[in-house]
Coordinates of C-alpha atoms in Angstrom, one line a residue:
Chain M
M1 CA 0.0 0.0 0.0
G2 CA 1.3 3.5 -0.9
N3 CA 1.5 6.5 1.4
P4 CA -2.0 8.0 1.6
A5 CA -0.6 11.5 1.0
T6 CA 1.1 10.4 -2.2
L7 CA -2.1 8.6 -3.3
N8 CA -4.1 11.8 -2.6
S9 CA -1.7 13.9 -4.7
M10 CA -1.9 11.4 -7.5
L11 CA -5.7 11.5 -7.4
I12 CA -5.6 15.3 -7.5
V13 CA -3.3 15.3 -10.5
L14 CA -5.5 12.7 -12.2
E15 CA -8.6 14.8 -11.5
Q16 CA -7.0 17.9 -12.9
L17 CA -5.9 16.0 -16.0
G18 CA -9.4 14.7 -16.5
R19 CA -10.9 18.1 -16.1
R20 CA -8.5 19.6 -18.6
T21 CA -9.1 16.8 -21.1
I22 CA -12.9 17.3 -20.9
R23 CA -12.5 21.0 -21.3
A24 CA -10.2 20.5 -24.4
I25 CA -12.7 18.1 -25.9
E26 CA -15.6 20.6 -25.3
E27 CA -13.5 23.4 -26.8
V28 CA -12.8 21.4 -30.0
G29 CA -16.4 20.4 -30.2
Y30 CA -17.4 24.1 -29.8
L31 CA -14.9 25.1 -32.4
F32 CA -16.2 22.6 -35.0
S33 CA -19.9 23.6 -34.3
L34 CA -19.0 27.3 -34.9
L35 CA -17.1 26.4 -38.0
V36 CA -20.1 24.4 -39.4
E37 CA -22.5 27.2 -38.5
S38 CA -20.2 29.8 -40.1
L39 CA -20.0 27.8 -43.3
F40 CA -23.8 27.3 -43.2
W41 CA -24.3 31.1 -43.2
I42 CA -21.8 31.7 -45.9
V43 CA -23.5 29.1 -48.2
C44 CA -27.1 29.3 -47.2
G45 CA -27.5 32.8 -45.6
T46 CA -29.1 34.2 -48.7
F47 CA -31.8 31.5 -48.8
Y48 CA -32.8 32.5 -45.3
K49 CA -32.8 36.2 -46.2
Q50 CA -29.8 36.7 -43.8
P51 CA -26.8 37.0 -46.1
V52 CA -23.3 37.5 -44.9
R53 CA -22.7 41.2 -45.6
I54 CA -20.2 41.6 -48.5
P55 CA -19.0 45.1 -47.3
S56 CA -18.1 43.5 -44.0
V57 CA -16.1 40.8 -45.8
F58 CA -14.2 43.5 -47.8
T59 CA -13.5 45.5 -44.6
Q60 CA -12.0 42.4 -43.0
M61 CA -10.1 41.5 -46.2
I62 CA -8.4 45.0 -46.1
Q63 CA -7.6 44.6 -42.4
I64 CA -6.3 41.0 -42.7
G65 CA -4.8 41.1 -46.2
I66 CA -3.9 44.5 -47.7
A67 CA -2.5 45.9 -44.4
A68 CA -0.3 42.8 -44.0
I69 CA 1.3 42.9 -47.4
P70 CA 4.5 44.9 -46.4
I71 CA 5.3 42.7 -43.4
V72 CA 4.6 39.4 -45.3
F73 CA 6.8 40.6 -48.1
V74 CA 9.7 41.6 -45.9
L75 CA 9.7 38.5 -43.8
S76 CA 9.3 36.1 -46.8
F77 CA 12.1 37.9 -48.6
A78 CA 14.3 37.5 -45.5
I79 CA 13.4 33.8 -45.4
G80 CA 14.4 33.4 -49.1
V81 CA 17.7 35.1 -48.4
M82 CA 18.4 32.8 -45.4
L83 CA 17.5 29.7 -47.3
A84 CA 19.9 30.8 -50.0
I85 CA 22.7 31.4 -47.5
Q86 CA 22.2 28.0 -45.8
G87 CA 21.7 26.2 -49.1
I88 CA 24.8 27.6 -50.8
H89 CA 26.9 27.0 -47.6
T90 CA 25.7 23.3 -47.3
L91 CA 25.8 22.4 -51.0
K92 CA 29.3 23.9 -51.4
V93 CA 30.6 20.8 -49.4
F94 CA 29.4 18.7 -52.3
G95 CA 30.3 21.2 -55.0
A96 CA 26.6 21.5 -55.9
E97 CA 25.9 25.1 -55.2
S98 CA 24.0 25.4 -58.4
Q99 CA 21.3 23.1 -57.0
V100 CA 20.4 25.8 -54.4
V101 CA 17.6 27.0 -56.7
L102 CA 15.8 23.7 -56.4
G103 CA 16.1 23.7 -52.6
I104 CA 14.7 27.3 -52.3
A105 CA 11.9 26.7 -54.8
Y106 CA 10.6 23.6 -53.0
S107 CA 11.2 24.9 -49.5
V108 CA 9.5 28.3 -50.1
T109 CA 6.4 27.1 -52.0
R110 CA 5.7 23.9 -50.0
E111 CA 6.8 25.0 -46.5
F112 CA 7.9 28.4 -45.6
G113 CA 5.5 30.5 -47.7
P114 CA 2.4 29.1 -46.0
L115 CA 4.0 28.7 -42.6
I116 CA 5.4 32.2 -42.3
T117 CA 2.1 33.7 -43.6
G118 CA 0.1 31.6 -41.2
I119 CA 2.2 32.4 -38.2
L120 CA 2.2 36.1 -39.1
I121 CA -1.6 36.3 -39.7
A122 CA -2.2 34.4 -36.4
G123 CA -0.1 36.9 -34.5
R124 CA -1.5 39.9 -36.3
S125 CA -5.2 39.2 -37.2
G126 CA -6.0 36.2 -35.1
S127 CA -5.1 38.0 -31.9
A128 CA -7.1 41.1 -33.1
L129 CA -10.1 38.9 -33.7
A130 CA -9.9 37.3 -30.3
A131 CA -9.5 40.7 -28.6
R132 CA -12.4 42.2 -30.6
I133 CA -14.8 39.4 -29.9
G134 CA -13.6 39.2 -26.3
T135 CA -14.2 43.0 -25.7
M136 CA -17.7 42.7 -27.3
Q137 CA -18.4 39.8 -25.0
V138 CA -17.4 41.7 -21.9
N139 CA -19.4 44.8 -23.0
Q140 CA -22.5 42.6 -23.7
E141 CA -22.4 43.6 -27.4
I142 CA -22.7 39.9 -28.4
D143 CA -25.8 39.6 -26.2
A144 CA -27.1 42.9 -27.7
L145 CA -26.7 41.4 -31.2
R146 CA -28.6 38.2 -30.1
V147 CA -31.5 40.2 -28.6
M148 CA -31.7 42.3 -31.8
G149 CA -32.4 39.0 -33.6
I150 CA -28.9 39.2 -35.3
N151 CA -27.0 35.9 -35.2
P152 CA -23.5 36.7 -33.9
V153 CA -22.0 33.8 -35.9
R154 CA -23.4 35.2 -39.2
Y155 CA -22.6 38.8 -38.3
L156 CA -19.1 38.4 -36.8
I157 CA -17.5 35.1 -37.6
A158 CA -18.7 34.3 -41.1
P159 CA -17.3 37.5 -42.7
A160 CA -14.0 37.0 -40.9
L161 CA -13.8 33.4 -42.1
L162 CA -14.6 34.3 -45.7
A163 CA -12.1 37.1 -45.7
M164 CA -9.4 34.9 -44.2
L165 CA -10.1 32.1 -46.7
I166 CA -9.5 34.5 -49.5
M167 CA -6.6 36.5 -48.1
V168 CA -4.4 33.9 -46.4
P169 CA -3.9 31.9 -49.7
T170 CA -3.4 35.2 -51.6
L171 CA -0.8 36.3 -49.1
T172 CA 0.8 32.9 -49.2
F173 CA 1.2 33.3 -53.0
L174 CA 2.8 36.7 -52.4
S175 CA 5.0 35.2 -49.8
D176 CA 6.1 32.5 -52.3
L177 CA 7.1 35.2 -54.8
A178 CA 8.9 37.3 -52.1
G179 CA 10.8 34.2 -50.9
L180 CA 11.9 33.2 -54.3
F181 CA 12.9 36.8 -55.0
G182 CA 15.0 36.9 -51.8
G183 CA 16.7 33.7 -52.9
A184 CA 17.3 35.1 -56.3
V185 CA 18.9 38.3 -54.9
F186 CA 21.4 36.5 -52.7
S187 CA 22.2 33.9 -55.3
S188 CA 22.9 36.6 -57.9
I189 CA 25.2 38.4 -55.4
E190 CA 27.0 35.2 -54.2
M191 CA 27.1 33.1 -57.3
G192 CA 26.6 35.6 -60.0
L193 CA 23.4 33.9 -61.1
S194 CA 21.2 36.2 -63.2
F195 CA 17.6 36.8 -62.3
D196 CA 16.5 35.4 -65.7
A197 CA 18.4 32.2 -65.2
Y198 CA 17.1 31.9 -61.6
A199 CA 13.5 32.5 -62.7
N200 CA 13.8 30.0 -65.6
Q201 CA 15.3 27.3 -63.3
S202 CA 12.6 27.9 -60.7
L203 CA 9.8 27.6 -63.3
E204 CA 11.4 24.4 -64.7
I205 CA 11.6 22.9 -61.2
L206 CA 8.2 23.9 -59.8
E207 CA 4.9 22.3 -60.8
V208 CA 1.4 23.4 -60.1
D209 CA 1.1 20.8 -57.4
D210 CA 4.0 22.4 -55.4
I211 CA 2.2 25.8 -55.3
M212 CA -1.1 24.1 -54.6
Q213 CA 0.4 22.2 -51.7
G214 CA 1.2 25.5 -50.0
L215 CA -2.2 27.0 -50.9
I216 CA -4.2 24.1 -49.5
K217 CA -2.2 24.3 -46.3
S218 CA -2.9 28.0 -46.1
L219 CA -6.7 27.4 -46.3
V220 CA -6.4 25.1 -43.3
F221 CA -4.3 27.7 -41.5
A222 CA -7.0 30.3 -42.3
I223 CA -9.7 28.2 -40.6
I224 CA -7.4 27.5 -37.6
I225 CA -6.6 31.2 -37.1
V226 CA -10.3 32.4 -37.3
M227 CA -11.8 29.6 -35.2
V228 CA -9.2 29.6 -32.4
G229 CA -9.5 33.4 -32.2
V230 CA -13.2 33.3 -32.1
V231 CA -13.5 30.4 -29.6
N232 CA -11.1 32.2 -27.2
G233 CA -12.9 35.5 -27.8
F234 CA -16.3 34.0 -26.9
D235 CA -14.8 32.4 -23.9
V236 CA -13.7 35.6 -22.3
R237 CA -14.5 36.1 -18.6
G238 CA -13.4 38.8 -16.3
G239 CA -13.1 42.1 -18.1
A240 CA -9.9 43.6 -19.6
E241 CA -7.6 41.0 -18.0
G242 CA -9.7 38.2 -19.5
V243 CA -9.5 39.8 -22.9
G244 CA -5.7 40.0 -22.6
R245 CA -5.5 36.3 -21.5
A246 CA -7.7 35.2 -24.4
T247 CA -5.6 37.1 -26.9
T248 CA -2.4 35.6 -25.7
R249 CA -3.9 32.1 -25.6
S250 CA -5.4 32.5 -29.0
V251 CA -2.0 33.4 -30.5
V252 CA -0.1 30.6 -28.8
L253 CA -2.7 28.0 -29.7
S254 CA -3.1 29.2 -33.3
I255 CA 0.6 29.0 -33.9
S256 CA 0.9 25.6 -32.2
Y257 CA -2.0 24.2 -34.3
I258 CA -0.6 25.7 -37.5
V259 CA 2.9 24.1 -36.9
I260 CA 1.3 20.7 -36.0
A261 CA -1.1 20.8 -39.0
D262 CA 1.8 21.8 -41.3
M263 CA 3.8 18.7 -40.1
I264 CA 0.8 16.4 -40.6
F265 CA 0.1 17.9 -44.1
T266 CA 3.8 17.7 -45.1
Y267 CA 3.9 14.0 -44.1
Y268 CA 0.8 13.0 -46.1
L269 CA 1.3 15.3 -49.1
N270 CA 4.9 14.0 -49.7
R271 CA 4.3 10.2 -49.3
Chain Z
M1 CA -57.3 49.6 -16.7
A2 CA -57.0 46.8 -14.0
T3 CA -54.3 44.3 -14.7
S4 CA -56.9 41.5 -14.7
D5 CA -58.5 43.0 -17.8
R6 CA -55.3 42.8 -19.7
N7 CA -53.6 39.9 -21.5
P8 CA -50.4 38.7 -20.1
A9 CA -47.4 39.7 -22.3
I10 CA -45.0 37.6 -20.2
E11 CA -45.7 34.5 -18.1
V12 CA -43.0 32.7 -16.2
R13 CA -44.0 29.5 -14.6
D14 CA -41.9 27.4 -12.2
L15 CA -38.6 28.6 -13.6
V16 CA -35.6 26.8 -12.2
T17 CA -32.1 27.7 -13.4
H18 CA -28.6 26.6 -12.5
Y19 CA -25.1 28.1 -12.9
G20 CA -22.8 25.1 -12.8
N21 CA -24.1 23.0 -10.0
T22 CA -25.6 25.9 -8.1
E23 CA -29.4 26.5 -8.3
I24 CA -30.0 30.2 -8.9
L25 CA -33.7 30.5 -9.4
H26 CA -35.9 28.2 -7.4
G27 CA -39.2 27.9 -9.2
V28 CA -40.0 31.5 -10.1
N29 CA -43.5 32.6 -11.2
V30 CA -44.0 36.1 -12.7
T31 CA -46.7 37.5 -14.9
V32 CA -46.3 40.8 -16.7
Y33 CA -49.5 42.3 -18.4
E34 CA -49.7 44.2 -21.6
G35 CA -49.0 47.9 -21.3
E36 CA -47.6 47.9 -17.8
I37 CA -44.3 48.7 -16.3
M38 CA -43.1 45.8 -14.1
I39 CA -40.1 46.4 -11.9
I40 CA -38.0 43.4 -10.9
M41 CA -36.3 44.5 -7.7
G42 CA -33.9 42.8 -5.4
G43 CA -30.5 43.1 -3.7
S44 CA -27.2 42.0 -5.3
G45 CA -27.2 38.3 -5.9
S46 CA -31.0 38.0 -5.7
G47 CA -31.2 36.6 -9.2
K48 CA -32.9 39.5 -11.0
S49 CA -30.2 39.8 -13.7
T50 CA -30.4 36.0 -14.1
L51 CA -34.1 36.2 -14.5
L52 CA -33.7 38.9 -17.2
R53 CA -31.2 36.7 -19.2
Y54 CA -33.8 33.9 -19.2
L55 CA -36.6 36.3 -20.2
L56 CA -34.4 37.4 -23.2
G57 CA -33.8 33.8 -24.2
L58 CA -30.1 34.1 -23.7
S59 CA -29.8 31.0 -21.5
I60 CA -31.8 27.8 -21.4
P61 CA -33.5 27.0 -18.1
T62 CA -33.3 23.8 -16.2
S63 CA -37.0 23.5 -16.0
G64 CA -40.2 25.7 -16.2
N65 CA -41.8 27.7 -19.0
I66 CA -41.4 31.3 -20.2
S67 CA -44.1 32.5 -22.4
I68 CA -43.4 35.8 -24.3
L69 CA -46.2 37.3 -26.3
G70 CA -48.0 33.9 -26.3
K71 CA -45.0 31.8 -27.3
D72 CA -43.2 29.5 -25.0
I73 CA -39.6 30.5 -25.7
T74 CA -38.2 27.3 -24.1
K75 CA -39.7 25.4 -27.0
L76 CA -38.8 27.7 -29.9
D77 CA -36.0 26.9 -32.3
A78 CA -33.3 29.5 -33.2
M79 CA -35.1 30.9 -36.2
E80 CA -38.5 31.3 -34.4
M81 CA -36.7 33.0 -31.5
Q82 CA -35.0 35.4 -33.9
E83 CA -38.4 36.3 -35.3
L84 CA -39.9 36.8 -31.8
R85 CA -37.0 39.1 -30.9
K86 CA -38.0 41.6 -33.5
N87 CA -40.8 42.4 -31.0
M88 CA -38.4 42.9 -28.1
G89 CA -36.1 45.7 -27.3
V90 CA -33.4 45.7 -24.7
A91 CA -31.4 48.5 -23.1
F92 CA -28.4 46.8 -21.3
Q93 CA -26.8 48.3 -18.2
G94 CA -23.7 49.5 -20.1
G95 CA -25.6 50.3 -23.3
A96 CA -23.8 47.6 -25.3
L97 CA -23.5 49.9 -28.3
L98 CA -21.2 48.4 -31.0
S99 CA -18.1 50.4 -30.4
S100 CA -16.9 50.2 -34.1
M101 CA -20.1 52.0 -35.3
T102 CA -21.4 55.5 -35.0
V103 CA -24.4 56.2 -32.8
G104 CA -26.5 56.5 -36.0
E105 CA -25.2 53.2 -37.4
N106 CA -26.0 51.5 -34.1
V107 CA -29.6 52.7 -34.2
Q108 CA -30.0 51.7 -37.8
L109 CA -28.5 48.2 -37.3
P110 CA -31.8 46.4 -36.6
L111 CA -33.4 48.1 -39.6
F112 CA -30.5 47.2 -41.8
E113 CA -30.6 43.6 -40.8
H114 CA -34.4 43.0 -40.7
T115 CA -35.9 45.3 -43.3
R116 CA -35.4 46.2 -46.9
L117 CA -35.8 49.9 -46.4
D118 CA -33.5 52.2 -48.4
R119 CA -30.5 53.8 -46.6
K120 CA -32.1 57.3 -46.5
T121 CA -35.3 56.0 -44.9
M122 CA -33.3 54.1 -42.3
Q123 CA -31.3 57.3 -41.5
I124 CA -34.5 59.3 -41.1
M125 CA -36.0 56.6 -38.8
A126 CA -32.9 56.5 -36.7
R127 CA -32.9 60.3 -36.4
M128 CA -36.5 60.2 -35.3
K129 CA -35.7 57.7 -32.5
L130 CA -32.7 59.6 -31.5
E131 CA -35.0 62.7 -31.2
V132 CA -37.3 60.7 -28.9
V133 CA -34.4 60.1 -26.5
N134 CA -33.2 63.7 -26.8
L135 CA -30.1 62.7 -28.8
G136 CA -30.9 64.5 -32.1
G137 CA -27.7 65.6 -33.8
F138 CA -25.5 63.1 -32.2
E139 CA -25.8 60.4 -34.9
D140 CA -22.2 60.9 -36.2
L141 CA -20.5 60.5 -32.9
M142 CA -18.8 57.3 -31.8
P143 CA -20.1 55.6 -28.6
A144 CA -16.7 56.4 -26.9
Q145 CA -17.4 60.1 -27.4
L146 CA -20.7 59.9 -25.4
S147 CA -21.3 60.2 -21.6
G148 CA -22.8 57.3 -19.6
G149 CA -26.3 58.8 -19.7
M150 CA -26.1 59.5 -23.5
I151 CA -24.9 55.9 -24.1
K152 CA -27.9 54.5 -22.2
R153 CA -30.3 56.8 -24.2
A154 CA -28.7 55.8 -27.5
A155 CA -29.2 52.2 -26.5
V156 CA -32.9 52.9 -25.9
A157 CA -33.1 54.5 -29.4
R158 CA -31.6 51.4 -30.9
A159 CA -33.9 49.2 -28.9
I160 CA -37.1 51.0 -30.0
V161 CA -36.2 51.5 -33.6
M162 CA -38.2 48.5 -34.7
D163 CA -41.2 49.6 -32.5
P164 CA -41.1 46.6 -30.3
K165 CA -44.1 45.5 -28.2
L166 CA -41.9 44.6 -25.2
M167 CA -39.0 46.6 -23.8
F168 CA -36.5 45.4 -21.2
F169 CA -34.2 47.7 -19.1
D170 CA -31.3 46.4 -17.1
E171 CA -30.4 48.8 -14.3
P172 CA -31.2 51.9 -16.3
S173 CA -30.3 54.4 -13.5
A174 CA -27.1 52.6 -12.4
G175 CA -24.1 54.9 -12.4
L176 CA -26.1 58.0 -13.5
D177 CA -26.4 61.3 -11.6
P178 CA -29.9 62.0 -10.2
V179 CA -30.9 64.4 -12.9
V180 CA -30.0 62.1 -15.8
A181 CA -31.6 59.1 -14.0
A182 CA -34.8 61.1 -13.6
E183 CA -34.7 61.9 -17.4
L184 CA -34.4 58.2 -18.1
D185 CA -37.4 57.5 -15.8
E186 CA -39.5 60.0 -17.7
L187 CA -38.4 58.4 -21.0
I188 CA -39.5 55.0 -19.7
L189 CA -42.9 56.4 -18.7
R190 CA -43.2 58.1 -22.2
L191 CA -42.5 54.8 -23.9
R192 CA -45.4 53.1 -22.0
D193 CA -47.8 56.0 -22.5
A194 CA -47.0 57.1 -26.1
M195 CA -46.0 53.8 -27.6
Q196 CA -48.1 51.4 -25.5
M197 CA -45.1 49.2 -24.7
T198 CA -45.0 46.6 -22.1
I199 CA -41.9 47.3 -20.0
V200 CA -39.8 45.2 -17.7
V201 CA -37.2 47.1 -15.6
V202 CA -34.6 45.3 -13.5
T203 CA -33.3 47.6 -10.9
H204 CA -32.3 48.1 -7.2
E205 CA -32.8 51.9 -7.3
L206 CA -35.8 52.3 -5.0
Q207 CA -36.6 56.0 -5.9
S208 CA -36.7 55.2 -9.6
A209 CA -38.7 52.0 -9.1
F210 CA -41.4 53.7 -7.1
K211 CA -41.7 56.5 -9.6
I212 CA -42.3 54.4 -12.7
A213 CA -43.7 51.1 -11.5
D214 CA -47.2 49.8 -12.2
R215 CA -46.3 46.7 -10.3
I216 CA -43.1 45.4 -8.5
T217 CA -41.8 41.9 -8.2
V218 CA -39.3 41.5 -5.3
L219 CA -36.7 38.7 -5.7
D220 CA -34.6 37.4 -2.9
R221 CA -32.0 34.6 -3.2
G222 CA -33.7 33.2 -6.2
N223 CA -37.2 33.3 -4.8
I224 CA -40.1 35.7 -5.4
L225 CA -40.9 37.3 -2.1
M226 CA -44.0 39.1 -3.6
S227 CA -45.5 40.8 -6.6
G228 CA -47.8 43.8 -6.2
T229 CA -48.4 47.4 -6.7
V230 CA -46.1 50.0 -5.2
E231 CA -48.5 50.5 -2.2
E232 CA -48.7 46.7 -1.6
V233 CA -45.0 46.3 -1.6
R234 CA -44.5 49.3 0.7
A235 CA -47.1 47.9 3.1
S236 CA -45.6 44.4 3.1
G237 CA -44.7 43.0 6.5
N238 CA -42.0 40.8 5.1
E239 CA -38.8 41.5 6.9
R240 CA -36.5 41.0 3.9
I241 CA -38.6 43.4 1.8
Q242 CA -38.5 46.0 4.6
S243 CA -34.7 45.6 4.9
L244 CA -34.5 46.3 1.2
L245 CA -36.9 49.3 1.2
N246 CA -35.4 50.9 4.3
R247 CA -31.8 50.1 3.4
R248 CA -31.3 48.2 6.6
P249 CA -28.6 45.5 6.7
S250 CA -30.1 42.0 7.0
T251 CA -30.3 40.9 10.6
E252 CA -30.7 37.3 9.8
E253 CA -28.1 35.2 11.6
L254 CA -26.9 31.7 10.8
A255 CA -27.1 29.0 13.3
A256 CA -23.6 28.0 14.7
D257 CA -23.6 24.6 13.1
E258 CA -24.8 25.9 9.7
Y259 CA -22.0 28.6 9.8
L260 CA -19.4 25.9 10.6
E261 CA -20.8 23.7 7.8
R262 CA -20.5 26.6 5.3
L263 CA -16.9 27.3 6.3
T264 CA -15.7 23.7 6.2
R265 CA -17.7 22.6 3.1
I266 CA -15.3 21.1 0.4

């Protein structure tokens, strides 16, 4: 027989573990129910005379997408340059520096383009969404929408989801171009490779599937960013402090889910 | 007109609600008749705000029925509830104006979502409602630029823009100076008299309650202590009601073993 105090501690740990597991399952269930409801309003809203407002979608597209173009470009360019530095340095050992274009092309389009864009938008727009919904929750604005007969999922989440589903793949494509451009700039400085030659090699190497792989990932990332932000926003309790906690949690969870989803996708799409 | 001659606009029967494992309302019964102002009064933690949430259909009760304008809202689906809510207006304690919109846009929002009126007509209607609450000319301001009293009045304008049959107020006078609170009381009376609305006000402000009430329901720890006219409530011999009316601290004492049990409960 064990020490009763140790047994008691183990029981407490087990109880906490059980509670957290149940909460996590509930949260995932809630996330999926909100996702299904949002998609329902996007597709069927018009038939119920409650369409998702297009001006609202455009506003969100500008906030999520257009305003993020400079930072996505700069970071993706930097990633392209870093890949070129590392690639040339590594391939030099085998005397195969010229193959660096292949490495950059695959890495950027399949991995880094969608990943960097996803992480960036999670930090920038996912957190803003969680903070906005959380503040509305605290100020009873969500309740106000409900009692006005306005479904908050249709009014708040569906436009954000639609905007994100359009803008994250668009930004990912921009990120691909910026990353390839960064690689081209460093390769031309380091190896004297012309932009024309770099572009031709990249186009020869890349297939539509490579670009599509990144774009499909970016769609999943878009859903993760919106839904995690929204679930955390709706769950806010306790005023401004609660909003801060929800925002932080939303960013950490979104980025974690994005990286894990990326790993799973990479495994299955490259078998 | 006597209340017995009127149809009930709201009927709550045996309402039991829980928050987690704690029972909050213990079988509450309330009737609000058409065209009257019903005050739901009680101290902090009495369950009056909880009752309001259930009347608005924002939470699902454990058991009991809530009939609003002849429809049992505990049995309505989401779409039916949405339709019913077009006949209900709510002024929340903090106003709950959407902070990203101007005052005018806030007031127009229900029209924009539920009608096919053109933009100009909606603007005119919103302006009219803002005039009713003495906020004419403020439609282009953001909620953050308004005072507490103005926010509450703007919330009332938004709530009445669809000309609802039922109007709910959550602590309308809370946090307002006496003059602004009195103005809001006058506005509530005007809504009943000029627009024939049925009005439910949740408050613990006695002065305001006695001024505007047709009837008062007193809640205490999740139970209805009494429902009656202002005079009936004032004349009540119930000690808890008298404590509330005379602002006396409750003299109720716990038995020693009950107190010990509460302290040591795990």
